[in-house]
Amino acid sequence: MRELSPFFAKELLSAYLEGSLDKERQNAIEESLAKNADLKALFQKMKIQKDFLEKLSKITPRAELLSFIDSPVPGMKSKLQKYSWKKMSSTTQWSVQLFVIGVLVVTTVRYFPWLNMARVIQRAQPTAPLLKRAVPIEDDMEALKARPTYGPEWPKSFPSPELYAQQLEESRKKNQAIADIVTRTDEEVVQSSNDTEESEEAAPQRQGFVWRGTIKVDELDEESTGKITEIVVSLGGKKAGQVELGWKKGDSRYYHFTMPEANYTEFEQRLGDIGHVTLKKEKHPRVMPEGQMRVIMSVEASK
Amino acid sequence: MAGGGGNVAGAQAGDSSVYSKLALNFFYLCFADEGLAVHSAMEALKTFNKKSVSHSGTPKDVLMVSELLVTLKNMRKKIARGKLSEISNQSSPNWTMESPETFAHWKTFLKNFDSESEVVLILRYVLNFSIDVIAQALKVPKGTVYFRIGRGLEFMALQERSNLKEKE
C-alpha cells in the first residue's frame, strides 16, 4: 500500500485507536507512526486521554438516586388520579358543585356591571325608565299584600273579593293609562320639573326679559333706601331671589324683585324724584308670568 | 445494549435501571451539575419509555442515545434562556467516583470543549456505546463519529499540555 500522508494518517488515528481499521491500513498507520515522531507523540497522548475517559466511566450514581429515578414519578398525574372526580363520594361532589354555583352566583350579583347595563338599555330605549317612574309601583304592591280568606270572619274594613277584584281591575286600568300617557323623553321631564311654575302660566315660545339698572342717589343712607323699598312694596313689588330688598352689597344696595308690569311707569317716575334712574330691558331665558316683570337694580351714591 | 465494561457492564436488555444510570451519568458529565443531571435524565427517560413502546422497531440503544441528545439540546436551550437556574445544584453527594480528581480534571475540559466532540467521547468511552449506535443516533456516517472522536481526543491532549504549561 502507498505510504500515508501525515494528514491522512492523523485522521485515521482515532479509528486505529478503536481497532476498527482493516489489516492493510493498520499496517500503513503503524509504518507512519514509526517514521513520524510527532504523530506517534500525538497518538500516545490520545491514548492517555482515552484511558482517562475510561477511568471516568467508573463514576456511579448512588443507589438511592437510581431507585428514585426508577420509581414512578409522584407528579401531578398520580395526584390527579388519586383525587379524581370519579373517586369522590357523591356528598363531596354535591358539596363541590353547590360551592361552585354559590361562588358564581355571589360573584355575578356582586361584580356584574348591572348599573352600566341598565344605563346602556336606557340609552337604547329612552322611554323605558320613564314608564317605570310614571307607574306608581306602590299601587300594585298594595294589591299584592296578603289578605284574610273571605268568610264569616272577613273584616268589615276590607272589601269583599268581588269588590276587591273590581278595584284591582280599576287600578290596573289607571296604571295602564298613566303608562300610555308617558311618551316624553328624559330631557323633557327634567325641563318640565325645573320650570314647573313658569310652564304652567307662560305660553310656549315666549321670550323672557329682565330690567337691569342703577339708581344714583346723592347720599346712600337708610333714609334713601327706605324710601326706595317703600316705593317698590307699595307698587306690588315682591322680593325675588335669596336676599331682602335693599341688601347691602359693598358700597351699594341690591334690589331683586318682581312687580306688576302695569306699575312700571309710576315706579320709574317715583324713583326719578329720589335719584337718577337707568333701567334697561334685557333678554333673559327665564320667562315671567303674564303681566309680571322682574327687576334687578342697585342703588349707588352719585359721588 | 451498550458495550461491556464501565457503566453498562452486565446489563440485560430491558433493564430500565441501566438506562437510568446511563442517562444520569451522561447528563452529569455534560453539565457537571447534579440538579440539572437529575432533571434532564428524568425528562429523557420519560420520553425514552414512551418511545420504546411506540418505536419498537428501533434498537433501544439507538433510541436511548437519540433521546439523550434531544434532551441535551433542549436543556442547553433552556439553560441559555436562564429557565433552569433554580434547579441547578453544583454539589455531587449522589454520585460516587473512584478518584474525585478525575472528575475535577474533566470539569476543566468541559469549559472549552466543542460540544459535538464532547458528546461523542462520553457516549463512546464513558457510556461504552458502539460506534454504530452513535452513528445511527446522530444520523451521521461512522467516519464522522471517528473524526469527532479524534478531534475530541486531540483537543484534550492539547488542553492537557496547556494546563501543564500554566502550572509550570
Short mmCIF file of C-alpha atoms in Angstrom, two decimals:
data_model
loop_
_atom_site.label_atom_id
_atom_site.label_comp_id
_atom_site.label_asym_id
_atom_site.label_seq_id
_atom_site.Cartn_x
_atom_site.Cartn_y
_atom_site.Cartn_z
CA MET A 1 0.00 0.00 0.00
CA ARG A 2 1.10 3.51 -0.73
CA GLU A 3 2.56 5.45 2.22
CA LEU A 4 0.01 7.58 4.11
CA SER A 5 0.39 11.35 4.21
CA PRO A 6 0.79 12.83 7.73
CA PHE A 7 -2.65 14.50 7.47
CA PHE A 8 -4.40 11.31 6.38
CA ALA A 9 -2.52 9.29 9.00
CA LYS A 10 -3.65 11.75 11.69
CA GLU A 11 -7.26 11.45 10.54
CA LEU A 12 -7.08 7.67 10.83
CA LEU A 13 -5.57 7.68 14.34
CA SER A 14 -8.94 7.52 16.13
CA ALA A 15 -10.07 4.58 14.01
CA TYR A 16 -6.71 2.89 14.67
CA LEU A 17 -7.17 3.52 18.39
CA GLU A 18 -10.55 1.85 18.14
CA GLY A 19 -9.01 -1.08 16.29
CA SER A 20 -11.52 -0.77 13.52
CA LEU A 21 -9.12 -0.43 10.58
CA ASP A 22 -8.54 -3.21 8.09
CA LYS A 23 -5.21 -5.00 8.12
CA GLU A 24 -3.74 -3.07 5.22
CA ARG A 25 -4.49 0.37 6.69
CA GLN A 26 -3.44 -0.74 10.14
CA ASN A 27 -0.02 -1.63 8.75
CA ALA A 28 0.19 1.69 6.91
CA ILE A 29 -0.60 3.62 10.13
CA GLU A 30 1.97 1.65 12.09
CA GLU A 31 4.55 2.50 9.46
CA SER A 32 3.67 6.20 9.71
CA LEU A 33 3.86 6.09 13.50
CA ALA A 34 7.31 4.51 13.30
CA LYS A 35 8.55 7.16 10.92
CA ASN A 36 6.76 10.26 12.28
CA ALA A 37 7.70 11.14 15.86
CA ASP A 38 5.09 13.91 16.17
CA LEU A 39 2.34 11.60 15.03
CA LYS A 40 3.49 8.99 17.50
CA ALA A 41 3.53 11.54 20.33
CA LEU A 42 0.00 12.65 19.42
CA PHE A 43 -1.17 9.05 19.33
CA GLN A 44 0.30 8.42 22.78
CA LYS A 45 -1.47 11.48 24.15
CA MET A 46 -4.75 10.43 22.60
CA LYS A 47 -4.35 7.02 24.16
CA ILE A 48 -3.77 8.62 27.55
CA GLN A 49 -6.94 10.68 27.13
CA LYS A 50 -8.88 7.59 26.14
CA ASP A 51 -7.66 5.85 29.31
CA PHE A 52 -8.64 8.93 31.27
CA LEU A 53 -12.17 8.78 29.84
CA GLU A 54 -12.46 5.09 30.60
CA LYS A 55 -11.43 5.88 34.15
CA LEU A 56 -14.19 8.48 34.21
CA SER A 57 -16.68 5.77 33.38
CA LYS A 58 -16.27 4.44 36.92
CA ILE A 59 -18.46 7.26 38.11
CA THR A 60 -21.72 5.86 39.51
CA PRO A 61 -24.89 7.43 40.79
CA ARG A 62 -25.89 6.31 44.27
CA ALA A 63 -28.45 3.53 44.63
CA GLU A 64 -30.94 5.91 46.29
CA LEU A 65 -30.86 8.21 43.30
CA LEU A 66 -31.28 5.29 40.91
CA SER A 67 -34.25 3.92 42.84
CA PHE A 68 -35.75 7.43 42.93
CA ILE A 69 -35.37 7.76 39.16
CA ASP A 70 -36.79 4.29 38.51
CA SER A 71 -39.75 4.65 40.86
CA PRO A 72 -42.99 6.03 39.36
CA VAL A 73 -42.94 9.79 39.48
CA PRO A 74 -45.32 11.12 42.13
CA GLY A 75 -46.23 14.01 39.91
CA MET A 76 -49.44 15.76 39.00
CA LYS A 77 -50.76 12.80 37.05
CA SER A 78 -50.71 10.44 40.01
CA LYS A 79 -52.15 13.13 42.26
CA LEU A 80 -54.92 13.80 39.80
CA GLN A 81 -55.64 10.09 39.63
CA LYS A 82 -55.77 9.92 43.40
CA TYR A 83 -58.13 12.87 43.76
CA SER A 84 -60.05 12.38 40.53
CA TRP A 85 -63.69 13.45 40.35
CA LYS A 86 -64.95 9.91 39.84
CA LYS A 87 -63.32 8.70 43.01
CA MET A 88 -65.02 11.35 45.14
CA SER A 89 -68.10 10.45 47.16
CA SER A 90 -71.45 11.78 45.94
CA THR A 91 -71.67 14.04 49.03
CA THR A 92 -68.34 15.62 48.17
CA GLN A 93 -69.35 16.00 44.54
CA TRP A 94 -72.62 17.72 45.51
CA SER A 95 -70.82 19.95 48.01
CA VAL A 96 -68.26 20.99 45.42
CA GLN A 97 -70.98 21.69 42.84
CA LEU A 98 -73.02 23.73 45.32
CA PHE A 99 -69.97 25.65 46.38
CA VAL A 100 -69.00 26.45 42.80
CA ILE A 101 -72.54 27.54 41.90
CA GLY A 102 -72.72 29.65 45.08
CA VAL A 103 -69.46 31.36 44.29
CA LEU A 104 -70.59 32.00 40.72
CA VAL A 105 -73.92 33.48 41.84
CA VAL A 106 -72.36 35.70 44.50
CA THR A 107 -69.66 36.85 42.12
CA THR A 108 -72.18 37.61 39.39
CA VAL A 109 -74.50 39.53 41.69
CA ARG A 110 -71.68 41.41 43.35
CA TYR A 111 -69.39 42.21 40.44
CA PHE A 112 -71.51 42.10 37.28
CA PRO A 113 -71.97 45.68 36.00
CA TRP A 114 -75.74 45.73 36.33
CA LEU A 115 -75.89 49.51 36.59
CA ASN A 116 -73.84 50.03 33.44
CA MET A 117 -76.01 47.54 31.63
CA ALA A 118 -79.17 49.36 32.77
CA ARG A 119 -77.68 52.63 31.52
CA VAL A 120 -76.96 51.08 28.13
CA ILE A 121 -80.53 49.82 27.90
CA GLN A 122 -81.78 53.21 28.99
CA ARG A 123 -79.82 54.89 26.19
CA ALA A 124 -81.17 52.40 23.68
CA GLN A 125 -84.78 52.82 24.85
CA PRO A 126 -85.24 56.27 26.34
CA THR A 127 -88.89 55.73 27.28
CA ALA A 128 -88.35 52.50 29.23
CA PRO A 129 -87.18 54.04 32.53
CA LEU A 130 -89.83 56.73 32.28
CA LEU A 131 -92.51 54.09 32.24
CA LYS A 132 -91.09 52.73 35.46
CA ARG A 133 -91.05 56.15 37.01
CA ALA A 134 -94.53 57.08 35.88
CA VAL A 135 -96.35 53.98 37.04
CA PRO A 136 -96.66 54.03 40.84
CA ILE A 137 -95.36 50.66 41.94
CA GLU A 138 -96.84 51.13 45.41
CA ASP A 139 -100.32 50.74 43.95
CA ASP A 140 -99.50 47.27 42.76
CA MET A 141 -97.72 46.41 45.98
CA GLU A 142 -100.84 47.28 47.94
CA ALA A 143 -102.85 44.94 45.80
CA LEU A 144 -100.36 42.16 46.36
CA LYS A 145 -100.49 42.33 50.15
CA ALA A 146 -101.80 39.20 51.87
CA ARG A 147 -105.46 39.35 52.77
CA PRO A 148 -107.57 37.12 55.04
CA THR A 149 -109.68 34.38 53.49
CA TYR A 150 -113.20 35.51 52.68
CA GLY A 151 -115.78 34.11 55.13
CA PRO A 152 -117.75 34.93 58.24
CA GLU A 153 -114.69 36.43 59.93
CA TRP A 154 -113.96 38.70 56.97
CA PRO A 155 -113.19 42.18 58.45
CA LYS A 156 -115.61 44.92 57.53
CA SER A 157 -112.84 47.33 56.68
CA PHE A 158 -111.76 45.05 53.76
CA PRO A 159 -113.78 44.87 50.56
CA SER A 160 -115.32 41.56 49.51
CA PRO A 161 -113.33 39.54 46.92
CA GLU A 162 -115.65 40.67 44.09
CA LEU A 163 -115.31 44.32 45.06
CA TYR A 164 -111.59 43.84 45.56
CA ALA A 165 -111.23 42.33 42.09
CA GLN A 166 -113.15 45.28 40.67
CA GLN A 167 -110.87 47.75 42.49
CA LEU A 168 -107.82 45.86 41.31
CA GLU A 169 -109.04 45.99 37.72
CA GLU A 170 -109.66 49.74 38.02
CA SER A 171 -106.19 50.22 39.49
CA ARG A 172 -104.66 48.31 36.59
CA LYS A 173 -106.57 50.40 34.04
CA LYS A 174 -105.45 53.56 35.81
CA ASN A 175 -101.80 52.46 35.76
CA GLN A 176 -102.07 51.49 32.11
CA ALA A 177 -103.49 54.91 31.30
CA ILE A 178 -100.58 56.61 33.07
CA ALA A 179 -98.13 54.40 31.23
CA ASP A 180 -99.71 55.27 27.91
CA ILE A 181 -99.50 58.99 28.62
CA VAL A 182 -95.78 58.92 29.31
CA THR A 183 -94.06 59.31 25.99
CA ARG A 184 -91.78 62.19 26.72
CA THR A 185 -88.01 61.88 26.76
CA ASP A 186 -85.78 62.38 29.78
CA GLU A 187 -84.82 65.90 28.78
CA GLU A 188 -88.43 66.97 28.56
CA VAL A 189 -89.12 65.63 32.02
CA VAL A 190 -86.11 67.42 33.53
CA GLN A 191 -87.01 70.66 31.79
CA SER A 192 -90.60 70.44 32.92
CA SER A 193 -89.63 69.76 36.55
CA ASN A 194 -87.28 72.77 36.61
CA ASP A 195 -89.72 75.19 35.10
CA THR A 196 -92.91 73.86 36.62
CA GLU A 197 -94.18 77.22 37.82
CA GLU A 198 -93.33 79.10 34.65
CA SER A 199 -94.57 76.41 32.30
CA GLU A 200 -97.96 76.36 33.99
CA GLU A 201 -98.59 80.08 33.29
CA ALA A 202 -96.27 81.08 30.49
CA ALA A 203 -97.19 80.29 26.96
CA PRO A 204 -94.69 78.29 24.93
CA GLN A 205 -92.17 80.13 22.70
CA ARG A 206 -92.43 83.37 24.81
CA GLN A 207 -89.30 85.47 25.33
CA GLY A 208 -88.27 86.29 28.87
CA PHE A 209 -86.99 89.71 29.95
CA VAL A 210 -85.35 91.32 32.95
CA TRP A 211 -84.95 95.04 33.79
CA ARG A 212 -81.44 95.83 34.97
CA GLY A 213 -80.08 99.11 36.09
CA THR A 214 -78.90 101.55 38.76
CA ILE A 215 -80.24 104.49 40.74
CA LYS A 216 -77.73 107.16 41.59
CA VAL A 217 -78.66 108.99 44.78
CA ASP A 218 -76.92 111.97 46.39
CA GLU A 219 -76.46 110.21 49.69
CA LEU A 220 -76.76 106.48 50.13
CA ASP A 221 -78.25 106.08 53.59
CA GLU A 222 -81.06 104.34 55.43
CA GLU A 223 -83.49 107.08 54.52
CA SER A 224 -82.99 106.85 50.75
CA THR A 225 -83.00 103.02 50.68
CA GLY A 226 -86.05 103.00 52.97
CA LYS A 227 -87.90 105.24 50.51
CA ILE A 228 -86.99 103.05 47.54
CA THR A 229 -88.09 99.90 49.39
CA GLU A 230 -91.37 101.61 50.29
CA ILE A 231 -91.99 102.55 46.62
CA VAL A 232 -91.27 99.01 45.47
CA VAL A 233 -93.56 97.46 48.08
CA SER A 234 -96.33 100.00 47.53
CA LEU A 235 -96.36 99.23 43.80
CA GLY A 236 -96.81 95.49 44.45
CA GLY A 237 -93.14 94.54 44.31
CA LYS A 238 -92.11 91.26 45.92
CA LYS A 239 -88.57 90.18 46.57
CA ALA A 240 -87.13 87.56 44.22
CA GLY A 241 -84.04 85.51 44.91
CA GLN A 242 -82.47 84.88 48.29
CA VAL A 243 -81.78 88.32 49.74
CA GLU A 244 -84.01 91.05 51.20
CA LEU A 245 -84.86 94.23 49.31
CA GLY A 246 -82.10 96.79 49.82
CA TRP A 247 -79.46 94.18 50.71
CA LYS A 248 -76.14 95.80 51.42
CA LYS A 249 -73.69 94.78 48.75
CA GLY A 250 -70.39 96.58 49.36
CA ASP A 251 -70.98 100.32 48.85
CA SER A 252 -74.28 99.75 47.10
CA ARG A 253 -77.72 98.32 47.86
CA TYR A 254 -79.16 95.44 45.90
CA TYR A 255 -82.78 95.06 44.79
CA HIS A 256 -84.14 91.97 43.07
CA PHE A 257 -87.92 91.84 42.86
CA THR A 258 -90.96 91.12 40.73
CA MET A 259 -93.66 93.65 40.14
CA PRO A 260 -96.84 94.11 38.06
CA GLU A 261 -95.76 95.40 34.66
CA ALA A 262 -98.58 97.95 34.69
CA ASN A 263 -96.97 99.83 37.59
CA TYR A 264 -93.65 100.31 35.84
CA THR A 265 -94.28 103.89 34.62
CA GLU A 266 -95.28 105.09 38.09
CA PHE A 267 -92.34 103.20 39.58
CA GLU A 268 -89.92 104.99 37.23
CA GLN A 269 -91.45 108.39 37.97
CA ARG A 270 -91.33 107.97 41.74
CA LEU A 271 -87.74 106.72 41.67
CA GLY A 272 -86.81 109.72 39.48
CA ASP A 273 -87.71 112.00 42.44
CA ILE A 274 -85.11 110.27 44.58
CA GLY A 275 -82.23 109.95 42.13
CA HIS A 276 -81.11 109.35 38.58
CA VAL A 277 -82.62 106.09 37.29
CA THR A 278 -81.10 103.99 34.49
CA LEU A 279 -83.05 100.78 33.74
CA LYS A 280 -82.67 98.65 30.63
CA LYS A 281 -84.85 95.80 29.42
CA GLU A 282 -82.72 92.79 28.63
CA LYS A 283 -83.48 89.36 27.20
CA HIS A 284 -83.33 86.51 29.68
CA PRO A 285 -84.03 82.73 29.48
CA ARG A 286 -86.44 82.89 32.42
CA VAL A 287 -89.93 83.72 31.27
CA MET A 288 -92.06 85.61 33.79
CA PRO A 289 -95.79 85.05 34.13
CA GLU A 290 -98.02 87.26 32.01
CA GLY A 291 -98.23 90.86 33.40
CA GLN A 292 -95.26 90.43 35.72
CA MET A 293 -91.79 91.91 35.37
CA ARG A 294 -88.53 91.19 37.10
CA VAL A 295 -86.16 93.96 38.12
CA ILE A 296 -82.56 93.73 39.27
CA MET A 297 -81.11 97.07 40.27
CA SER A 298 -78.51 98.55 42.52
CA VAL A 299 -78.64 101.83 44.40
CA GLU A 300 -75.34 103.71 44.45
CA ALA A 301 -74.11 107.02 45.72
CA SER A 302 -73.61 109.53 42.89
CA LYS A 303 -70.34 110.89 44.38
CA MET B 1 -27.32 -2.71 24.67
CA ALA B 2 -24.20 -0.63 25.12
CA GLY B 3 -20.88 -2.47 25.10
CA GLY B 4 -19.35 -4.26 28.08
CA GLY B 5 -17.24 -2.63 30.77
CA GLY B 6 -17.68 0.68 32.51
CA ASN B 7 -21.11 1.88 33.20
CA VAL B 8 -23.18 -0.69 31.45
CA ALA B 9 -21.31 -3.90 32.18
CA GLY B 10 -23.60 -6.88 32.69
CA ALA B 11 -26.73 -5.06 31.69
CA GLN B 12 -29.63 -7.08 30.30
CA ALA B 13 -31.90 -5.90 27.54
CA GLY B 14 -34.92 -4.17 29.02
CA ASP B 15 -33.18 -3.43 32.30
CA SER B 16 -34.53 0.07 32.92
CA SER B 17 -32.11 0.86 35.78
CA VAL B 18 -29.17 0.50 33.34
CA TYR B 19 -30.68 3.19 31.12
CA SER B 20 -31.40 5.32 34.17
CA LYS B 21 -27.77 5.04 35.18
CA LEU B 22 -26.64 5.86 31.63
CA ALA B 23 -28.88 8.90 31.44
CA LEU B 24 -27.82 10.16 34.87
CA ASN B 25 -24.12 9.75 34.09
CA PHE B 26 -24.44 11.26 30.63
CA PHE B 27 -26.08 14.43 31.86
CA TYR B 28 -23.89 14.64 34.93
CA LEU B 29 -20.78 14.55 32.75
CA CYS B 30 -22.28 17.04 30.28
CA PHE B 31 -23.41 19.59 32.87
CA ALA B 32 -21.25 18.71 35.90
CA ASP B 33 -24.34 19.69 37.86
CA GLU B 34 -26.41 17.28 39.93
CA GLY B 35 -29.70 19.17 39.76
CA LEU B 36 -29.58 19.57 36.02
CA ALA B 37 -28.44 15.97 35.56
CA VAL B 38 -31.36 14.53 37.54
CA HIS B 39 -33.89 16.80 35.87
CA SER B 40 -32.58 16.08 32.37
CA ALA B 41 -32.31 12.33 33.00
CA MET B 42 -35.93 12.22 34.15
CA GLU B 43 -37.02 14.08 31.03
CA ALA B 44 -35.02 11.82 28.73
CA LEU B 45 -36.17 8.62 30.43
CA LYS B 46 -39.80 9.71 30.32
CA THR B 47 -39.64 10.18 26.55
CA PHE B 48 -37.49 7.09 26.11
CA ASN B 49 -40.02 4.91 27.96
CA LYS B 50 -42.84 6.25 25.80
CA LYS B 51 -40.93 5.83 22.55
CA SER B 52 -39.61 2.38 23.39
CA VAL B 53 -43.26 1.24 23.20
CA SER B 54 -44.23 3.19 20.07
CA HIS B 55 -40.91 2.71 18.22
CA SER B 56 -40.48 -0.99 18.88
CA GLY B 57 -38.56 -1.48 15.59
CA THR B 58 -35.71 0.85 16.58
CA PRO B 59 -32.87 -0.64 18.68
CA LYS B 60 -33.22 0.53 22.28
CA ASP B 61 -29.63 1.75 22.45
CA VAL B 62 -30.14 3.95 19.40
CA LEU B 63 -33.42 5.23 20.85
CA MET B 64 -31.72 5.92 24.17
CA VAL B 65 -28.84 7.83 22.62
CA SER B 66 -31.26 9.79 20.43
CA GLU B 67 -33.31 10.81 23.45
CA LEU B 68 -30.19 11.75 25.38
CA LEU B 69 -29.09 14.01 22.53
CA VAL B 70 -32.52 15.60 22.02
CA THR B 71 -32.92 16.26 25.74
CA LEU B 72 -29.40 17.67 25.96
CA LYS B 73 -30.18 20.08 23.13
CA ASN B 74 -33.44 21.20 24.78
CA MET B 75 -31.81 21.61 28.16
CA ARG B 76 -28.98 23.69 26.73
CA LYS B 77 -31.56 25.98 25.15
CA LYS B 78 -33.39 26.31 28.47
CA ILE B 79 -30.15 26.97 30.31
CA ALA B 80 -29.24 29.66 27.79
CA ARG B 81 -32.60 31.33 28.49
CA GLY B 82 -31.97 31.04 32.24
CA LYS B 83 -35.02 28.88 32.82
CA LEU B 84 -33.30 26.15 34.83
CA SER B 85 -31.26 28.27 37.21
CA GLU B 86 -33.45 27.32 40.18
CA ILE B 87 -32.78 23.57 39.84
CA SER B 88 -29.05 23.94 39.40
CA ASN B 89 -27.00 22.20 42.11
CA GLN B 90 -23.23 22.04 41.76
CA SER B 91 -22.64 19.62 44.63
CA SER B 92 -22.49 15.88 43.89
CA PRO B 93 -23.41 13.87 47.00
CA ASN B 94 -25.47 11.49 44.87
CA TRP B 95 -22.54 10.27 42.77
CA THR B 96 -19.63 8.12 43.81
CA MET B 97 -16.32 8.16 41.99
CA GLU B 98 -13.03 6.36 42.47
CA SER B 99 -10.96 9.49 42.16
CA PRO B 100 -12.63 12.87 42.56
CA GLU B 101 -9.57 14.37 40.88
CA THR B 102 -10.52 12.68 37.61
CA PHE B 103 -13.90 14.40 37.67
CA ALA B 104 -12.31 17.72 38.62
CA HIS B 105 -9.97 17.25 35.66
CA TRP B 106 -12.94 16.54 33.39
CA LYS B 107 -14.56 19.78 34.50
CA THR B 108 -11.58 21.74 33.21
CA PHE B 109 -12.06 20.14 29.78
CA LEU B 110 -15.77 20.91 29.82
CA LYS B 111 -15.13 24.63 29.98
CA ASN B 112 -13.63 24.74 26.49
CA PHE B 113 -14.93 21.60 24.84
CA ASP B 114 -16.54 21.54 21.44
CA SER B 115 -19.99 20.12 22.29
CA GLU B 116 -20.09 17.66 19.36
CA SER B 117 -16.79 16.02 20.30
CA GLU B 118 -17.61 16.08 24.00
CA VAL B 119 -20.87 14.19 23.50
CA VAL B 120 -19.30 11.57 21.24
CA LEU B 121 -16.45 10.96 23.67
CA ILE B 122 -18.83 10.50 26.59
CA LEU B 123 -21.06 8.18 24.61
CA ARG B 124 -18.17 6.10 23.33
CA TYR B 125 -15.65 5.87 26.18
CA VAL B 126 -17.65 6.61 29.30
CA LEU B 127 -21.01 5.04 28.45
CA ASN B 128 -19.49 2.45 26.08
CA PHE B 129 -21.97 2.76 23.24
CA SER B 130 -20.70 1.29 19.98
CA ILE B 131 -19.67 3.45 17.06
CA ASP B 132 -22.61 2.03 15.05
CA VAL B 133 -25.15 3.05 17.66
CA ILE B 134 -23.70 6.53 17.99
CA ALA B 135 -23.64 6.98 14.21
CA GLN B 136 -27.26 5.83 13.90
CA ALA B 137 -28.45 8.03 16.73
CA LEU B 138 -26.59 11.05 15.39
CA LYS B 139 -27.69 10.17 11.83
CA VAL B 140 -24.15 10.65 10.57
CA PRO B 141 -21.67 8.25 8.87
CA LYS B 142 -19.32 6.24 11.04
CA GLY B 143 -16.38 8.20 9.61
CA THR B 144 -17.83 11.37 11.11
CA VAL B 145 -18.01 9.72 14.50
CA TYR B 146 -14.35 8.68 14.21
CA PHE B 147 -13.44 12.19 13.13
CA ARG B 148 -15.20 13.71 16.15
CA ILE B 149 -13.53 11.22 18.47
CA GLY B 150 -10.11 12.07 17.02
CA ARG B 151 -10.79 15.78 17.24
CA GLY B 152 -12.01 15.45 20.85
CA LEU B 153 -9.02 13.39 21.99
CA GLU B 154 -6.62 15.74 20.23
CA PHE B 155 -8.27 18.70 21.92
CA MET B 156 -7.98 17.02 25.31
CA ALA B 157 -4.30 16.30 24.66
CA LEU B 158 -3.64 19.92 23.69
CA GLN B 159 -5.63 21.16 26.66
CA GLU B 160 -3.63 18.92 28.95
CA ARG B 161 -0.38 20.33 27.61
CA SER B 162 -1.51 23.94 28.02
CA ASN B 163 -2.69 23.14 31.60
CA LEU B 164 0.71 21.72 32.42
CA LYS B 165 2.40 24.82 31.00
CA GLU B 166 0.17 27.02 33.12
CA LYS B 167 1.10 25.07 36.25
CA GLU B 168 4.79 25.41 35.43
#
